Short mmCIF file of C-alpha atoms in Angstrom, two decimals:
data_model
loop_
_atom_site.label_atom_id
_atom_site.label_comp_id
_atom_site.label_asym_id
_atom_site.label_seq_id
_atom_site.Cartn_x
_atom_site.Cartn_y
_atom_site.Cartn_z
CA MET A 165 77.59 151.54 82.62
CA LYS A 166 73.83 150.30 83.55
CA PRO A 167 74.82 146.96 84.80
CA THR A 168 77.90 148.65 87.01
CA SER A 169 75.55 151.14 88.53
CA SER A 170 72.87 147.97 89.19
CA VAL A 171 75.32 146.25 90.95
CA SER A 172 76.79 149.29 92.70
CA THR A 173 73.58 150.36 94.15
CA ALA A 174 72.69 146.51 95.51
CA ALA A 175 76.43 146.70 96.55
CA LEU A 176 75.25 150.37 99.05
CA ALA A 177 71.92 148.49 100.17
CA VAL A 178 73.65 145.37 101.88
CA ALA A 179 76.41 147.64 102.94
CA ALA A 180 73.82 149.88 104.71
CA VAL A 181 71.47 146.46 106.27
CA LEU A 182 75.50 145.64 107.48
CA LEU A 183 76.66 148.59 109.01
CA LEU A 184 73.04 148.75 110.54
CA SER A 185 73.58 145.25 112.12
CA LEU A 186 77.14 146.44 113.31
CA VAL A 187 75.99 149.23 115.03
CA SER A 188 72.88 147.56 116.37
CA VAL A 189 75.38 144.38 117.76
CA ASN A 190 76.73 146.76 119.85
CA ALA A 191 73.85 148.53 121.20
CA TYR A 192 72.04 144.94 121.76
CA ASP A 193 75.78 142.91 122.86
CA ASP A 194 76.39 145.54 126.09
CA GLN A 195 73.84 143.09 127.99
CA VAL A 196 74.67 140.46 131.22
CA SER A 197 72.86 137.72 131.98
CA ALA A 198 70.41 137.59 134.89
CA THR A 199 71.53 133.96 135.69
CA PRO A 200 74.61 133.41 137.50
CA ALA A 201 76.38 130.99 135.70
CA LEU A 202 79.16 128.08 136.86
CA VAL A 203 82.15 128.97 134.48
CA LYS A 204 85.57 126.72 133.85
CA LYS A 205 88.08 125.80 130.62
CA VAL A 206 87.98 122.31 128.84
CA LYS A 207 90.70 122.03 126.43
CA GLY A 208 90.84 125.84 126.61
CA LYS A 209 87.76 127.11 126.24
CA LYS A 210 85.10 128.62 128.13
CA VAL A 211 82.09 126.49 128.74
CA CYS A 212 79.23 127.61 131.36
CA ASP A 213 76.27 126.02 133.49
CA LYS A 214 73.31 128.04 133.96
CA GLY A 215 71.61 125.39 135.88
CA TRP A 216 67.92 124.03 134.43
CA GLU A 217 67.56 126.45 131.30
CA CYS A 218 71.43 125.82 129.94
CA LYS A 219 73.16 122.53 131.54
CA GLY A 220 75.68 120.69 130.64
CA TRP A 221 79.04 122.48 130.49
CA SER A 222 78.31 124.24 126.81
CA GLN A 223 80.32 127.37 125.22
CA TYR A 224 76.50 128.72 124.57
CA CYS A 225 75.32 128.21 128.31
CA CYS A 226 77.96 131.71 128.54
CA ASN A 227 76.01 133.63 126.26
CA LEU A 228 72.37 135.22 127.13
CA THR A 229 70.00 132.52 127.96
CA ILE A 230 66.58 133.17 126.16
CA THR A 231 64.77 134.13 129.55
CA ASP A 232 67.31 137.14 129.40
CA PHE A 233 65.34 138.71 126.36
CA PHE A 234 62.17 136.86 126.13
CA GLN A 235 58.71 137.30 128.74
CA THR A 236 55.63 135.70 129.42
CA TYR A 237 54.09 139.09 127.98
CA GLN A 238 55.73 139.10 125.15
CA PHE A 239 55.21 135.31 123.96
CA GLU A 240 51.61 136.43 124.41
CA GLU A 241 52.09 139.65 122.55
CA LEU A 242 53.37 137.21 119.44
CA PHE A 243 50.45 134.62 120.14
CA SER A 244 47.91 136.86 120.58
CA ASN A 245 45.07 135.27 119.48
CA ARG A 246 45.79 131.54 120.58
CA ASN A 247 43.52 130.99 123.36
CA ALA A 248 40.00 132.94 121.35
CA PRO A 249 37.11 130.97 121.38
CA VAL A 250 37.74 130.54 117.67
CA ALA A 251 41.13 128.55 118.27
CA HIS A 252 41.50 124.89 118.02
CA ALA A 253 43.98 124.48 120.82
CA VAL A 254 42.72 126.68 123.37
CA GLY A 255 44.74 126.27 126.61
CA PHE A 256 47.08 124.02 124.79
CA TRP A 257 50.12 126.40 124.21
CA ASP A 258 51.73 128.30 127.00
CA PHE A 259 55.14 130.46 127.50
CA GLN A 260 56.12 127.76 129.90
CA SER A 261 56.42 125.01 127.92
CA PHE A 262 58.17 126.55 125.48
CA ILE A 263 61.09 127.53 127.85
CA LEU A 264 61.26 123.98 128.81
CA ALA A 265 61.32 122.77 125.51
CA ALA A 266 63.96 125.38 124.51
CA SER A 267 66.20 124.04 127.54
CA LEU A 268 67.36 120.93 126.20
CA PHE A 269 68.77 122.71 123.14
CA GLN A 270 69.80 126.02 124.39
CA PRO A 271 73.24 124.29 124.89
CA GLN A 272 73.29 123.40 121.54
CA GLY A 273 73.15 126.65 120.77
CA PHE A 274 69.57 127.00 120.21
CA CYS A 275 69.18 131.15 120.74
CA THR A 276 72.22 131.23 122.29
CA THR A 277 74.61 131.77 119.12
CA GLY A 278 76.14 134.47 118.75
CA GLY A 279 75.14 138.20 120.88
CA LYS A 280 71.70 139.27 121.65
CA LEU A 281 70.84 140.46 118.19
CA MET A 282 71.40 137.01 116.59
CA GLN A 283 69.67 135.26 119.22
CA MET A 284 66.25 137.34 119.56
CA LYS A 285 66.57 137.13 115.43
CA GLU A 286 66.66 133.45 116.12
CA LEU A 287 64.11 133.23 118.17
CA ALA A 288 61.90 135.40 116.33
CA ALA A 289 62.64 132.93 112.90
CA PHE A 290 61.94 129.87 114.92
CA LEU A 291 58.49 131.28 116.27
CA GLY A 292 57.75 132.70 112.82
CA HIS A 293 57.83 129.22 111.46
CA VAL A 294 56.12 128.64 114.34
CA GLY A 295 53.28 130.95 113.87
CA SER A 296 52.87 130.47 109.52
CA LYS A 297 52.75 126.65 110.17
CA THR A 298 49.53 126.83 113.23
CA SER A 299 48.04 129.95 112.18
CA CYS A 300 44.02 130.20 111.85
CA GLY A 301 44.13 133.75 111.39
CA TYR A 302 43.70 133.78 107.50
CA GLY A 303 40.29 135.43 106.89
CA VAL A 304 39.69 136.29 109.72
CA ALA A 305 40.00 140.18 110.53
CA THR A 306 40.19 140.77 114.89
CA GLY A 307 43.21 141.51 115.05
CA GLY A 308 45.08 140.71 111.53
CA PRO A 309 46.33 137.24 110.08
CA LEU A 310 49.83 137.37 111.78
CA ALA A 311 48.15 137.43 115.70
CA TRP A 312 46.41 133.74 115.00
CA GLY A 313 49.60 131.56 115.55
CA LEU A 314 49.48 128.58 117.50
CA CYS A 315 45.81 128.31 116.58
CA TYR A 316 46.10 124.65 116.01
CA ASN A 317 48.41 122.03 117.83
CA ARG A 318 47.07 119.17 115.26
CA GLU A 319 46.18 118.97 111.17
CA MET A 320 42.54 119.04 111.55
CA SER A 321 41.36 117.36 108.67
CA PRO A 322 43.95 114.22 107.63
CA MET A 323 43.61 112.70 104.14
CA GLN A 324 46.10 109.95 104.87
CA SER A 325 47.76 108.27 107.75
CA TYR A 326 51.28 108.87 106.31
CA CYS A 327 52.63 105.48 106.89
CA ASP A 328 55.00 104.86 104.46
CA ASP A 329 56.30 101.40 103.69
CA PHE A 330 59.28 102.19 102.57
CA TYR A 331 60.65 102.24 106.36
CA LYS A 332 59.51 99.26 107.11
CA TYR A 333 62.65 98.01 108.89
CA THR A 334 63.60 100.89 110.85
CA TYR A 335 60.58 103.15 111.56
CA PRO A 336 57.20 100.99 110.87
CA CYS A 337 54.28 101.88 111.23
CA SER A 338 52.37 101.01 114.32
CA PRO A 339 49.03 99.69 113.74
CA GLY A 340 46.11 101.97 114.51
CA ALA A 341 48.84 105.09 115.18
CA GLU A 342 47.88 108.13 112.77
CA TYR A 343 51.37 109.50 111.53
CA TYR A 344 49.57 113.09 110.50
CA GLY A 345 50.93 116.38 111.15
CA ARG A 346 51.11 117.41 114.89
CA GLY A 347 53.05 120.04 117.06
CA ALA A 348 54.46 123.30 116.76
CA LEU A 349 56.39 122.64 113.34
CA PRO A 350 53.94 119.59 112.26
CA ILE A 351 55.65 116.60 111.61
CA TYR A 352 54.15 113.85 109.10
CA TRP A 353 55.18 110.59 108.31
CA ASN A 354 56.12 107.67 110.31
CA TYR A 355 60.01 107.90 109.62
CA ASN A 356 60.26 111.45 111.55
CA TYR A 357 58.19 110.60 114.16
CA GLY A 358 60.26 107.57 115.01
CA ALA A 359 63.50 110.13 114.50
CA ALA A 360 62.08 112.31 116.82
CA GLY A 361 61.09 109.85 119.06
CA GLU A 362 64.66 108.66 119.16
CA ALA A 363 65.93 112.04 119.74
CA LEU A 364 63.84 113.35 122.34
CA LYS A 365 63.61 109.58 124.08
CA VAL A 366 59.77 109.30 123.42
CA ASP A 367 57.97 106.18 121.95
CA LEU A 368 56.50 108.37 119.56
CA LEU A 369 56.51 105.84 116.54
CA ASN A 370 54.19 103.71 118.53
CA HIS A 371 52.41 106.67 120.03
CA PRO A 372 52.26 109.70 117.95
CA GLU A 373 49.29 111.56 119.77
CA TYR A 374 51.45 112.55 122.73
CA ILE A 375 52.50 115.32 120.80
CA GLU A 376 49.39 117.07 120.48
CA GLN A 377 48.81 116.22 124.23
CA ASN A 378 51.62 117.35 125.56
CA ALA A 379 52.56 121.33 124.61
CA THR A 380 56.25 120.66 125.98
CA LEU A 381 56.84 117.76 123.82
CA ALA A 382 55.40 119.84 120.83
CA PHE A 383 58.05 122.42 121.19
CA GLN A 384 60.62 119.87 121.46
CA ALA A 385 59.92 118.15 118.68
CA ALA A 386 59.77 121.73 116.48
CA ILE A 387 63.13 122.78 117.81
CA TRP A 388 64.31 119.03 116.92
CA ARG A 389 63.23 119.44 113.63
CA TRP A 390 64.97 123.39 113.35
CA MET A 391 68.33 122.06 115.02
CA THR A 392 68.84 118.11 112.61
CA PRO A 393 70.16 118.06 109.85
CA ILE A 394 67.80 116.57 107.49
CA LYS A 395 70.15 115.10 105.31
CA LYS A 396 73.88 114.56 107.21
CA SER A 397 75.45 116.56 104.50
CA GLN A 398 73.40 119.21 105.01
CA PRO A 399 72.85 122.00 107.38
CA SER A 400 69.90 122.49 110.18
CA ALA A 401 67.97 125.32 109.58
CA HIS A 402 69.66 126.76 112.61
CA GLU A 403 73.04 126.31 111.31
CA ALA A 404 71.23 127.81 107.97
CA PHE A 405 70.26 130.46 110.06
CA VAL A 406 72.76 131.72 112.61
CA GLY A 407 76.14 130.92 109.38
CA THR A 408 77.55 128.62 110.76
CA TRP A 409 77.10 126.97 107.65
CA GLU A 410 79.28 127.30 104.63
CA PRO A 411 78.05 127.18 101.46
CA THR A 412 79.43 124.93 98.99
CA LYS A 413 80.10 126.04 95.35
CA ASN A 414 77.04 123.95 94.15
CA ASP A 415 75.13 126.30 96.86
CA THR A 416 76.27 129.36 95.64
CA LEU A 417 75.12 128.66 92.49
CA SER A 418 71.84 127.24 93.32
CA LYS A 419 71.65 130.73 95.29
CA ARG A 420 70.96 129.27 98.19
CA LEU A 421 72.52 131.75 101.05
CA PRO A 422 72.87 131.51 104.62
CA GLY A 423 69.41 133.06 106.38
CA PHE A 424 66.24 133.12 106.78
CA GLY A 425 65.94 131.99 103.03
CA ALA A 426 67.49 129.22 103.39
CA THR A 427 65.47 127.64 106.19
CA MET A 428 62.32 128.52 104.43
CA ASN A 429 64.10 125.84 101.59
CA LEU A 430 65.33 123.10 104.00
CA LEU A 431 62.24 122.80 105.71
CA TYR A 432 59.36 122.50 102.94
CA GLY A 433 62.19 122.62 100.12
CA GLU A 434 60.49 123.46 96.46
CA SER A 435 56.74 123.55 98.39
CA VAL A 436 58.04 127.00 98.51
CA CYS A 437 61.34 128.28 97.22
CA GLY A 438 62.69 128.97 93.62
CA GLN A 439 58.93 130.00 92.56
CA GLY A 440 59.20 133.34 93.13
CA ASP A 441 57.32 135.73 95.46
CA ILE A 442 54.36 133.26 95.99
CA ASP A 443 52.30 133.51 98.72
CA ALA A 444 53.26 130.46 100.59
CA MET A 445 56.70 132.19 100.93
CA ASN A 446 55.72 135.29 101.45
CA THR A 447 53.63 134.15 104.34
CA ILE A 448 55.82 132.73 106.42
CA VAL A 449 58.40 136.04 105.93
CA SER A 450 55.90 138.24 107.27
CA HIS A 451 55.18 136.22 110.30
CA TYR A 452 58.85 136.70 110.93
CA GLN A 453 59.13 139.75 110.22
CA TYR A 454 56.04 140.55 112.49
CA TYR A 455 57.86 138.67 114.72
CA LEU A 456 60.78 141.15 115.16
CA ASP A 457 59.24 143.66 115.34
CA LEU A 458 57.25 143.40 118.08
CA LEU A 459 60.28 141.96 119.73
CA GLY A 460 61.26 144.95 119.24
CA VAL A 461 64.23 144.26 116.71
CA GLY A 462 62.92 145.59 113.76
CA ARG A 463 62.50 143.68 110.80
CA GLU A 464 64.96 146.30 109.17
CA GLN A 465 67.11 143.40 110.68
CA ALA A 466 65.82 140.85 109.00
CA GLY A 467 68.36 140.89 105.64
CA PRO A 468 67.74 141.97 101.65
CA HIS A 469 65.51 140.18 99.72
CA GLU A 470 67.77 137.55 98.42
CA VAL A 471 68.62 136.52 102.29
CA LEU A 472 65.33 136.83 103.50
CA THR A 473 63.50 134.75 101.41
CA CYS A 474 64.18 131.28 98.78
CA ALA A 475 61.97 132.54 95.95
CA GLU A 476 65.39 132.04 93.47
CA GLN A 477 66.71 128.95 95.49
CA LEU A 478 67.04 125.88 93.74
CA ALA A 479 65.25 123.48 96.95
CA PHE A 480 68.38 121.44 99.03
CA ASN A 481 65.98 118.12 98.39
CA PRO A 482 63.23 118.25 95.08
CA ILE A 483 60.52 116.17 95.14
CA THR A 484 60.09 115.17 98.93
CA LYS A 485 57.09 113.42 100.22
CA ALA A 486 56.83 115.03 103.21
CA SER A 487 57.74 119.22 104.57
CA SER A 488 59.27 117.86 107.73
#
């Protein structure tokens, strides 16, 4: 009887979370966008165009856009110490650069998928990764360690140039270029700069330094990574988070489920996943929860442990050279 009791308790906990989510969905989704939209039907499906922020006749542009639920003051709250004197990228990151970067991907569903609740959760999830990967708050008392996201825009003490000659025919390293970590979700290695540059139509292979010179481009590269599968047979972090990814039997056996935990698995693999509740993973999770609270969503919307974390998940891509 004891195992049955345990399963029932877990089932009740998950059911409670789902019920709370449904209640919240009803509360959140009774919203109308402040941005007027052009609307038409293509092959029987409603598509919209909202101008510069969500342009291109997309079904996602019929939903709220990011500026409908995320304002400058909230960005300032999430990254309250990014321009403190001890920060390393003072004056670099700003709200306008993020919104301009996001406008390129909103027609693809970035923070425009589902209702307002899911949109806000994805925003918190993406920025949670950003905050944890660019923080300099550890050991700093003021505001606590979670208030120091966007402190960096580059790796401060690179140990190598991150040039992989295996890709010399597709993404050859440019003489003198250094492919150390840069950006809001730092990218490393020549092949990642090459792929990001192709997608963004910027010559990042020959000029990786552009990412640390332009905040909009730095955010674009990060959102590109979030929206783009590392391998064609796998979901993007976006797809894994919003639930459009359907796990295979192998995924299920590997304890990989749609949710925030899967985004960590896709982006960082075994460096943070499959090792229990380690600090490297918990730091990212804490940023996500902190941002959910600041956005007024509440950390209870993050879901149960097996969805929120990747503590027990086997890596999608084990033994990778780089994390992004």
